[in-house]
PDB file of C-alpha atoms in Angstrom:
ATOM      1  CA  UNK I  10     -29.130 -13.381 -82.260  1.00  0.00           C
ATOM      2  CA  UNK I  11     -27.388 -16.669 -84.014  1.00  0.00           C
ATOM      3  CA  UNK I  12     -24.798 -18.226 -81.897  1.00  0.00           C
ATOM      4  CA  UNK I  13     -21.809 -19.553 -84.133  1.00  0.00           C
ATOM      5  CA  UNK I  14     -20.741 -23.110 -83.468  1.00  0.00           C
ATOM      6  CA  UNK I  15     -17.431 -21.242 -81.981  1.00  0.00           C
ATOM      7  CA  UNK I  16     -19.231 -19.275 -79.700  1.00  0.00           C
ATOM      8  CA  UNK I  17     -21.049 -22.685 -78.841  1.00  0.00           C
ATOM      9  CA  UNK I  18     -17.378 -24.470 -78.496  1.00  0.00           C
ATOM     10  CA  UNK I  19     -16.537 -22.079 -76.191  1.00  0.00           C
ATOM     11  CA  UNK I  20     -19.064 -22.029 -73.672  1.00  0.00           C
ATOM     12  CA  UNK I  21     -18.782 -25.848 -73.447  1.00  0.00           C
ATOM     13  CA  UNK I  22     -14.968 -25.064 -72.791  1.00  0.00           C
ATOM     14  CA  UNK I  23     -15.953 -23.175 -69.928  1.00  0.00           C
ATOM     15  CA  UNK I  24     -18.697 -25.312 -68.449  1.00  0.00           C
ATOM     16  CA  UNK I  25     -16.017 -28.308 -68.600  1.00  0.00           C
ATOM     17  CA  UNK I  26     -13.615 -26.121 -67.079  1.00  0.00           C
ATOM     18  CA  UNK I  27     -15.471 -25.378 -63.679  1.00  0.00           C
ATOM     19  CA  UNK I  28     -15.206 -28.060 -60.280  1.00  0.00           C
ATOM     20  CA  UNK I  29     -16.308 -31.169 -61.885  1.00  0.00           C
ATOM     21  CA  UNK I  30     -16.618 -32.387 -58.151  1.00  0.00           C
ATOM     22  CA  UNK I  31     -19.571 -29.356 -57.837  1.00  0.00           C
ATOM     23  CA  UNK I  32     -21.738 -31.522 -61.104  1.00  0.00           C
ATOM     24  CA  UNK I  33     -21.596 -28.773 -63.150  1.00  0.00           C
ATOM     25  CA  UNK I  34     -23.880 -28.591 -66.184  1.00  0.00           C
ATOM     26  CA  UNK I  35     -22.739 -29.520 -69.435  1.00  0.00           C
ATOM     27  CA  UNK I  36     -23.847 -27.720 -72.587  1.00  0.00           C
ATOM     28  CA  UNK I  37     -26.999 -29.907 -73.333  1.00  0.00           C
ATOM     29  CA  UNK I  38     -28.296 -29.630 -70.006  1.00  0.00           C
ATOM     30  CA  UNK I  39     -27.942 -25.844 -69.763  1.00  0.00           C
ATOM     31  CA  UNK I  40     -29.671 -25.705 -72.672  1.00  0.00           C
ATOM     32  CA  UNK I  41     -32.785 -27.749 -71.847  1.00  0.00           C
ATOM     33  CA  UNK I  42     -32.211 -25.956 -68.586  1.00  0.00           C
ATOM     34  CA  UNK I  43     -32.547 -22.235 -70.344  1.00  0.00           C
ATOM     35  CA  UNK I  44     -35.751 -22.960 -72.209  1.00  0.00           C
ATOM     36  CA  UNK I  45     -37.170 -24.451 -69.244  1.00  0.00           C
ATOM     37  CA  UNK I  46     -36.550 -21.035 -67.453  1.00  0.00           C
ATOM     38  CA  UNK I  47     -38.368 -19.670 -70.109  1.00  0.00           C
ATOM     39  CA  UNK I  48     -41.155 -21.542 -70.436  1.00  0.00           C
ATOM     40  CA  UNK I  49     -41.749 -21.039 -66.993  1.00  0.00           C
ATOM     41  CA  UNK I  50     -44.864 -19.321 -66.410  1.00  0.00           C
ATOM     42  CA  UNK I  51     -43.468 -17.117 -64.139  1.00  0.00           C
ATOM     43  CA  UNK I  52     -40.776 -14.793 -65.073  1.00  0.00           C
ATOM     44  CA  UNK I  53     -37.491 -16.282 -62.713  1.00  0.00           C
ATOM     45  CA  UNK I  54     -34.807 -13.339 -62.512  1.00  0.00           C
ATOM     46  CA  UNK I  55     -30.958 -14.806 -63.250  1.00  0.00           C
ATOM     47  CA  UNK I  56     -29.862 -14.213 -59.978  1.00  0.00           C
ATOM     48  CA  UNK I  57     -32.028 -17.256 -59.372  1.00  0.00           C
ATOM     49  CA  UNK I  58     -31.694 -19.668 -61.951  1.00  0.00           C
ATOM     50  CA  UNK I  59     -27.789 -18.707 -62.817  1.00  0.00           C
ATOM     51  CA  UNK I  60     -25.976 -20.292 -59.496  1.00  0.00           C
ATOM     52  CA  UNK I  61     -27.307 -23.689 -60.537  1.00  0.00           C
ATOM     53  CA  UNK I  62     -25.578 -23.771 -63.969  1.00  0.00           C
ATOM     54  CA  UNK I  63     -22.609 -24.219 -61.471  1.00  0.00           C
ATOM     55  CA  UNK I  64     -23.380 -27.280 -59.984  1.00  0.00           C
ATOM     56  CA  UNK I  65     -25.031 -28.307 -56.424  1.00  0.00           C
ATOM     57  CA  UNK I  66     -23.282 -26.421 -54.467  1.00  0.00           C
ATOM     58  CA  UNK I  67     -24.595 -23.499 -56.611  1.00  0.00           C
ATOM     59  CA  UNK I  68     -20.578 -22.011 -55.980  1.00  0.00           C
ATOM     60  CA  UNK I  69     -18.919 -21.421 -59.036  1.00  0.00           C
ATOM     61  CA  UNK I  70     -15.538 -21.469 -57.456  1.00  0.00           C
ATOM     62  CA  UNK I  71     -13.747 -19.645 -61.002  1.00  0.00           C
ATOM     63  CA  UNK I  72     -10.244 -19.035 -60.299  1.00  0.00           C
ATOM     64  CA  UNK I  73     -10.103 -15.400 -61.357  1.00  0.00           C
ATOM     65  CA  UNK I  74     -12.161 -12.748 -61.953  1.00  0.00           C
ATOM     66  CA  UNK I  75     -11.727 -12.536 -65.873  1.00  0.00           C
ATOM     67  CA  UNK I  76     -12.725 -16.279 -65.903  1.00  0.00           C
ATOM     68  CA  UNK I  77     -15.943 -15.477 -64.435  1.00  0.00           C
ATOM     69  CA  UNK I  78     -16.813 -12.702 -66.080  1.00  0.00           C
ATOM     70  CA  UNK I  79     -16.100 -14.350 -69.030  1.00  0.00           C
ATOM     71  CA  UNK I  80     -18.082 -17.916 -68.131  1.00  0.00           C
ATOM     72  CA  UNK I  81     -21.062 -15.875 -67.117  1.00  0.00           C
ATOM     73  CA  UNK I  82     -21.444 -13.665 -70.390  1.00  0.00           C
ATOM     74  CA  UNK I  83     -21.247 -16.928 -72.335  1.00  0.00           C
ATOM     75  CA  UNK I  84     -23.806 -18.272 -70.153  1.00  0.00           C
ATOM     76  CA  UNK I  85     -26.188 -15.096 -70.792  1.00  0.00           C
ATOM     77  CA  UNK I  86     -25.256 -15.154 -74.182  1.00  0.00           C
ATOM     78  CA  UNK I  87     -26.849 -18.764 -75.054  1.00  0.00           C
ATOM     79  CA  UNK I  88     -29.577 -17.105 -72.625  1.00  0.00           C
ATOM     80  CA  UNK I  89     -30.606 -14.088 -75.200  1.00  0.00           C
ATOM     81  CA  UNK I  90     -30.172 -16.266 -78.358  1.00  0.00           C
ATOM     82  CA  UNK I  91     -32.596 -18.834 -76.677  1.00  0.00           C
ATOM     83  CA  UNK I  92     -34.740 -16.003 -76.344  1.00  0.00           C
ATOM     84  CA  UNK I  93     -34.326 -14.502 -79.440  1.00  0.00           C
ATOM     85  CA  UNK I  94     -34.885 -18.004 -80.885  1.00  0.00           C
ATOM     86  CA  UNK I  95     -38.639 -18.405 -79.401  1.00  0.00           C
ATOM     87  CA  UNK I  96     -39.785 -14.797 -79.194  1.00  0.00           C
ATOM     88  CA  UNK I  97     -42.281 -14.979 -82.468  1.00  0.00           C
ATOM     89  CA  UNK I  98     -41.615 -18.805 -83.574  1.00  0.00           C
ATOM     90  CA  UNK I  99     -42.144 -20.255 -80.048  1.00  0.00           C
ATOM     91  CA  UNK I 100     -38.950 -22.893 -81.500  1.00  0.00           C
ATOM     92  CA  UNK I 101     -35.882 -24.313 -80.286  1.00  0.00           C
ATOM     93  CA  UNK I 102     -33.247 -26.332 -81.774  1.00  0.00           C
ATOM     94  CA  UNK I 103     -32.110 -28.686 -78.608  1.00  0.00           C
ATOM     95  CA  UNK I 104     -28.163 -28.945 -78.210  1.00  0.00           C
ATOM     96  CA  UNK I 105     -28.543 -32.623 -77.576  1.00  0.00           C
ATOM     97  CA  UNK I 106     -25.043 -34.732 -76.679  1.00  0.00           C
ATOM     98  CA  UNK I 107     -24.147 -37.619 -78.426  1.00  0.00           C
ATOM     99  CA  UNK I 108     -22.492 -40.681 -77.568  1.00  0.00           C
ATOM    100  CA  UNK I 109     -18.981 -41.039 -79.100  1.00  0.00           C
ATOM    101  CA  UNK I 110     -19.006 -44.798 -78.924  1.00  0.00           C
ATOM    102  CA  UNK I 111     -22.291 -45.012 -81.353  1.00  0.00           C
ATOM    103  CA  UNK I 112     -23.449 -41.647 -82.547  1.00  0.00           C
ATOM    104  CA  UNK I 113     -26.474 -42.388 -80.838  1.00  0.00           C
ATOM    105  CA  UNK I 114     -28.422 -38.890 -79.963  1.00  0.00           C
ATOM    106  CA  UNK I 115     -28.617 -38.360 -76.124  1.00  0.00           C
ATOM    107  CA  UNK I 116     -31.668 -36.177 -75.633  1.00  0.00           C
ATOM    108  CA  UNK I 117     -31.633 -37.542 -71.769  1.00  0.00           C
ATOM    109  CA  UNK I 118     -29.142 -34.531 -70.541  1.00  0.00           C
ATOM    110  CA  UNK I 119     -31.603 -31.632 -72.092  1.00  0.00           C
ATOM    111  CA  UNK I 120     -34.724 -33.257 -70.723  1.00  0.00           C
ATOM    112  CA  UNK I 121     -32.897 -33.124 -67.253  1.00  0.00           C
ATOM    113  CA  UNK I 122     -31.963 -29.858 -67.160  1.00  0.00           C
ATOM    114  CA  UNK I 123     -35.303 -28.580 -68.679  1.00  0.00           C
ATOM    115  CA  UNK I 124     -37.171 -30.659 -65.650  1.00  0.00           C
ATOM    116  CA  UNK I 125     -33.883 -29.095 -63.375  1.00  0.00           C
ATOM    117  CA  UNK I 126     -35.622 -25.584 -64.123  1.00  0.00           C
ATOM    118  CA  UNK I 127     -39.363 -26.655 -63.395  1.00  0.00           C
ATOM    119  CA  UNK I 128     -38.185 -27.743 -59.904  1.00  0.00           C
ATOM    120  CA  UNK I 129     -37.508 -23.517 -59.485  1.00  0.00           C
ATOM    121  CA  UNK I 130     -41.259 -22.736 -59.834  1.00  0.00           C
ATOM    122  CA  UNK I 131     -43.215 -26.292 -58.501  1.00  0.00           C
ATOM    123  CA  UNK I 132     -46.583 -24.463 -58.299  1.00  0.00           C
ATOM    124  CA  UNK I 133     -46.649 -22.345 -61.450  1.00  0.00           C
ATOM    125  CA  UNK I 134     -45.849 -25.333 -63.356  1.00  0.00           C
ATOM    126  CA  UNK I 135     -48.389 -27.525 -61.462  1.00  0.00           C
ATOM    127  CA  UNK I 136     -50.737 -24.763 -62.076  1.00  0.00           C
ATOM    128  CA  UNK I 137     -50.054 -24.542 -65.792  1.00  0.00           C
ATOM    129  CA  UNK I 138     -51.107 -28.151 -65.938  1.00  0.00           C
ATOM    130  CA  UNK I 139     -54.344 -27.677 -64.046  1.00  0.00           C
ATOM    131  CA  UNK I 140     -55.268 -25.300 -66.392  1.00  0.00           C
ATOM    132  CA  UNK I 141     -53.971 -26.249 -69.691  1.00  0.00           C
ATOM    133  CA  UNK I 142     -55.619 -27.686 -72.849  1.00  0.00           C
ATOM    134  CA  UNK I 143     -55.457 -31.423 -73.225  1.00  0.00           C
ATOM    135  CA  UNK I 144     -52.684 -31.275 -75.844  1.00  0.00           C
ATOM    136  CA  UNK I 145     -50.490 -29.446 -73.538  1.00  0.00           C
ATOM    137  CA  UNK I 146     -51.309 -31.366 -70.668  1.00  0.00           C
ATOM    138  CA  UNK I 147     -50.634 -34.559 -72.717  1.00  0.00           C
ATOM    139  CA  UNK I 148     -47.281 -32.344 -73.590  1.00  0.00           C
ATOM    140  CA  UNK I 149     -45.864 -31.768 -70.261  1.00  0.00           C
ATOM    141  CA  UNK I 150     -46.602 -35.281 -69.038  1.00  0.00           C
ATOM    142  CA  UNK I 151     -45.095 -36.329 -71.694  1.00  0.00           C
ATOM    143  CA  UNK I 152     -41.934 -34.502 -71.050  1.00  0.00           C
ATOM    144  CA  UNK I 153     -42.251 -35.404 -67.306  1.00  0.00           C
ATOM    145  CA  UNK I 154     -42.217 -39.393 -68.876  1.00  0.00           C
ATOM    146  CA  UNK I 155     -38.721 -38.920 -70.665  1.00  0.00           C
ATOM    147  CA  UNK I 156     -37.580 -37.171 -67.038  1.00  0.00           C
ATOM    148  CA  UNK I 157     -38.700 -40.851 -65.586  1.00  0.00           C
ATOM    149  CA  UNK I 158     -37.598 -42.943 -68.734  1.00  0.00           C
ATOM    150  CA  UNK I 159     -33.931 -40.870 -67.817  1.00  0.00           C
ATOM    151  CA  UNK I 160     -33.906 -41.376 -64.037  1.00  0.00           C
ATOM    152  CA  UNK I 161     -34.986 -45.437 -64.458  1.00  0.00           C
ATOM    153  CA  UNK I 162     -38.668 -44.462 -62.567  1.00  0.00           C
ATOM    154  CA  UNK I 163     -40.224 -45.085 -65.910  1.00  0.00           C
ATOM    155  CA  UNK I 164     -43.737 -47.336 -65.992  1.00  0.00           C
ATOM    156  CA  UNK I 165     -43.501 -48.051 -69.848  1.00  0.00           C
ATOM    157  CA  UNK I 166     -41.696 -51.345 -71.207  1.00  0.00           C
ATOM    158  CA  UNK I 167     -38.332 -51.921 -72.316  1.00  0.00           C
ATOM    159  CA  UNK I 168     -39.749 -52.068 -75.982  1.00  0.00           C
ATOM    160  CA  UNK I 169     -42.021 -48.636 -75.168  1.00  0.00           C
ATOM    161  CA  UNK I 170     -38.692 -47.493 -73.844  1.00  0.00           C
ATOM    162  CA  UNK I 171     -36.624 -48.118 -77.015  1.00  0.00           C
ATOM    163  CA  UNK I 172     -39.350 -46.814 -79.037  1.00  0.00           C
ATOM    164  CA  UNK I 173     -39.522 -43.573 -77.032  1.00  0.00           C
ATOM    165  CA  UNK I 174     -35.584 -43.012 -77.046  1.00  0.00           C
ATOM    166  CA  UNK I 175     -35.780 -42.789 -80.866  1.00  0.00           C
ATOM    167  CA  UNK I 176     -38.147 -40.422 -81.416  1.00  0.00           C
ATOM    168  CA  UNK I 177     -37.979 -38.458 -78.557  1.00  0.00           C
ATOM    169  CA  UNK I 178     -35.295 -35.628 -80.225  1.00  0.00           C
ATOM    170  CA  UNK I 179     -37.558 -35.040 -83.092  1.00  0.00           C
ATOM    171  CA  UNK I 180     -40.321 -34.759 -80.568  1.00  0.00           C
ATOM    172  CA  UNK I 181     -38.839 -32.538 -78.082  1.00  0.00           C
ATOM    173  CA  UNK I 182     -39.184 -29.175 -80.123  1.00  0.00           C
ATOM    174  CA  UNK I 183     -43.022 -29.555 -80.693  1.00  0.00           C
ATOM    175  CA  UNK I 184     -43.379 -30.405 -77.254  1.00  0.00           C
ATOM    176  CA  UNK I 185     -41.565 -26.912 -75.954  1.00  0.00           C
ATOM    177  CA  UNK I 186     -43.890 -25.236 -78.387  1.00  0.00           C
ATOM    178  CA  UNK I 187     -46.964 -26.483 -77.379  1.00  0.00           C
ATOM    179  CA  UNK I 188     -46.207 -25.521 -73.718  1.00  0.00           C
ATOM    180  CA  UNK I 189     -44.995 -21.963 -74.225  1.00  0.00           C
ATOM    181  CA  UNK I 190     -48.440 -21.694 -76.465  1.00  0.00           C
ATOM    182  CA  UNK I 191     -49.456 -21.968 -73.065  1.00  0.00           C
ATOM    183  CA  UNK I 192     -47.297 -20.970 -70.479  1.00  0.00           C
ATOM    184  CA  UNK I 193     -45.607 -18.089 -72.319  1.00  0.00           C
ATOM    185  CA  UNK I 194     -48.704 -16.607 -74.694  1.00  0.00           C
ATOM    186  CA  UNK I 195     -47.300 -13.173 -75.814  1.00  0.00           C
ATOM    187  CA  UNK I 196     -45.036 -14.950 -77.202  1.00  0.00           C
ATOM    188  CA  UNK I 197     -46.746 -16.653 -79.660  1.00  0.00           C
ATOM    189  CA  UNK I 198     -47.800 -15.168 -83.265  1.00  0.00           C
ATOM    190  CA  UNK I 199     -50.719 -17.560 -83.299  1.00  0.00           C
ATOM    191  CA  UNK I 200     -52.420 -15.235 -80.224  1.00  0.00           C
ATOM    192  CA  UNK I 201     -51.184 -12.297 -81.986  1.00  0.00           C
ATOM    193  CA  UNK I 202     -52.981 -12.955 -85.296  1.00  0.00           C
ATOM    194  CA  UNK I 203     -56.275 -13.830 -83.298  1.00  0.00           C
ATOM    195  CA  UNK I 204     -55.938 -10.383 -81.876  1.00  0.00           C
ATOM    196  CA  UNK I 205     -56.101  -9.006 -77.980  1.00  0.00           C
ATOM    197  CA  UNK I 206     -58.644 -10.788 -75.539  1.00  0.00           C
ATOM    198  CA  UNK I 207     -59.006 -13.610 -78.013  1.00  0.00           C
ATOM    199  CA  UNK I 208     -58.674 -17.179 -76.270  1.00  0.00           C
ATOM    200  CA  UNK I 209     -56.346 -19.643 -77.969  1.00  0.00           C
ATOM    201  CA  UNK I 210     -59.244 -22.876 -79.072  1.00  0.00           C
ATOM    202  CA  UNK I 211     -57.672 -26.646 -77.916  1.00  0.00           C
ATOM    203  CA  UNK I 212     -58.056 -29.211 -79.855  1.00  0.00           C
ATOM    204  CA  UNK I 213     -60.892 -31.731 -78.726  1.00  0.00           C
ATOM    205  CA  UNK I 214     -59.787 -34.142 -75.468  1.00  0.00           C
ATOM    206  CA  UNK I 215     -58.810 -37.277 -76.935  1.00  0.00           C
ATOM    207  CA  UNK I 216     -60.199 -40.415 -76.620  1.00  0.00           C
ATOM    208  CA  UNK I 217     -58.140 -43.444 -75.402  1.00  0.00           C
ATOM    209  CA  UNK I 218     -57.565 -44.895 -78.918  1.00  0.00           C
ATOM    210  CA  UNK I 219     -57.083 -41.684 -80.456  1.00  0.00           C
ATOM    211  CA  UNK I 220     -53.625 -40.632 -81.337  1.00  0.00           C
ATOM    212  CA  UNK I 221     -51.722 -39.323 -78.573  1.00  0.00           C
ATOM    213  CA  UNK I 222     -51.582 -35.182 -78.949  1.00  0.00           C
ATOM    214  CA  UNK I 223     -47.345 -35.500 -78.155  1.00  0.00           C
ATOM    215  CA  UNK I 224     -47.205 -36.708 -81.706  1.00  0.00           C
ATOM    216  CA  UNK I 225     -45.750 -40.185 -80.493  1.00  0.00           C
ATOM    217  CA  UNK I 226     -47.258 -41.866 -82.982  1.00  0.00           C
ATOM    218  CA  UNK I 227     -49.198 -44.206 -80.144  1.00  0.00           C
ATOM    219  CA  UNK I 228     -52.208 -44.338 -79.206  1.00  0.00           C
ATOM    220  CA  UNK I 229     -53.480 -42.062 -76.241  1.00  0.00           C
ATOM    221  CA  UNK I 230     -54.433 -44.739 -73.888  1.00  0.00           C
ATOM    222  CA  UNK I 231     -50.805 -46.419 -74.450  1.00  0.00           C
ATOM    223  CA  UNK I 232     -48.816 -43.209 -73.448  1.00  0.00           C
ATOM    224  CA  UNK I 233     -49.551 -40.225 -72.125  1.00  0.00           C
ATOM    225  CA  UNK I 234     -52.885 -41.519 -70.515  1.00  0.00           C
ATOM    226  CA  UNK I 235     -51.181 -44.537 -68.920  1.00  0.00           C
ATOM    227  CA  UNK I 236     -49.845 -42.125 -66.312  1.00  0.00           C
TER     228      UNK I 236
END
C-alpha cells in the first residue's frame, strides 16, 4: 500500500496542527519512529507506541473528535504502508526533512525518532545486539553513532562528523535492513529461500583495517569499532 505525496501532505498537516508546546513529532521523525517500532524485536501493540507521536506529554489534546479520528487514521495509515513496504524487501525509503535555507538533507530528525522507539523495548534491543552477527552489531552501533553525532555526545571529529552527515541518508536504508535481517527474520525472503530451521550465515568479524560492515566507506577500527 503506496502512500501518494497528498496523503503524505496531509498527515504532516495534521502533525503540525497538534500543541506545538506538547513537541509533537514531525513527519520525518514519525517515520524513523514507525520503522523503529517495527524493527523492534518484540512486537509493541499501538496503544503503546501511538501516544508518543503526540508529544511528551503523550496527550494529544485534538480539538474535536473528527480531528482525531482523522489524525490517528493518517497516523496508522503511514503505519501499514511502512509495513507493507518491508514485509518481503526488508526496505524503506526514509522521509528525511530538508533545510529550506540550503537544501541540505536532514536525516538527524528520522534517526531520532527511530532511537525514540528503541527507548520502548531497552532490553530486546540490548538483547538483539548481544546476539547479533558482527555486521548487524556494527549496524546498530552505527545507528546509535548518528543518535550521538545528532544530540552533540558524538566521540568522532568535526571532519568524521562532516563526512558522516553526507553519507549517512544513503546509508540509513541498508542499515534498517541489516537489522530487521535480524531482529524481524520472517520477514525476510533471504530466510525464506534458505528454507525453515535454516540459520541465516554472517559474514566473517572484521578486522580493524577491514572495511567497516555499515558500508561507511572507513575503515573498521576508525568507526564503528572506535566505540
Amino acid at each position: 500500500m503506496d502512500q501518494s505525496d497528498q496523503d503524505l501532505d496531509q498527515l504532516d498537516a495534521l502533525l503540525r496542527a497538534l500543541p506545538v508546546d506538547n513537541m509533537p513529532m514531525t513527519l520525518s521523525e514519525l517515520d524513523g519512529y514507525i520503522v523503529g517500532v517495527l524493527a523492534c524485536p518484540e512486537m509493541i501493540p499501538p496503544s503503546e507506541w501511538l501516544p508518543q507521536v503526540w508529544g511528551e506529554t503523550g496527550e494529544a489534546e485534538f480539538p474535536d473528535e473528527n480531528v482525531a479520528e482523522e489524525t490517528i487514521s493518517a497516523v496508522m495509515a503511514h503505519y501499514n504502508s511502512v509495513v507493507a513496504s518491508i514485509t518481503g524487501s526488508l526496505w524503506v525509503e526514509p522521509i528525511y526533512e530538508v533545510d529550506p535555507n540550503s537544501d541540505e538533507v536532514m536525516w538527524e530528525p528520522w534517526v531520532d525518532g527511530f532511537t525514540r522507539a528503541m527507548r520502548l523495548r531497552p532490553e530486546a534491543w540490548s538483547q538483539l545486539l548481544d546476539q547479533a552477527d558482527e555486521e548487524t552489531r556494527a549496524t546498530m552501533i552505527f545507528l546509535m553513532a548518528l543518535q550521538d553525532i545528532y544530540t552533540g555526545q558524538s566521540k568522532f571529529t568535526d571532519e568524521e562528523i562532516d563526512e558522516i552527515d553526507l553519507e549517512a541518508p544513503d546509508l540509513i536504508p541498508n542499515c534498517v535492513a541489516t537489522i530487521l535481517h535480524q531482529s524481524r527474520p520472517e520477514l525476510s525472503p533471504r530466510v525464506s529461500e534458505m528454507g525453515p530451521g535454516m540459520p541465516f550465515k554472517a559474514g566473517p568479524r572484521p578486522q580493524r583495517n577491514d572495511p567497516c560492515a555499515c558500508r561507511s566507506g572507513r575503515k573498521y577500527k576508525k568507526c564503528c569499532g572506535r566505540q
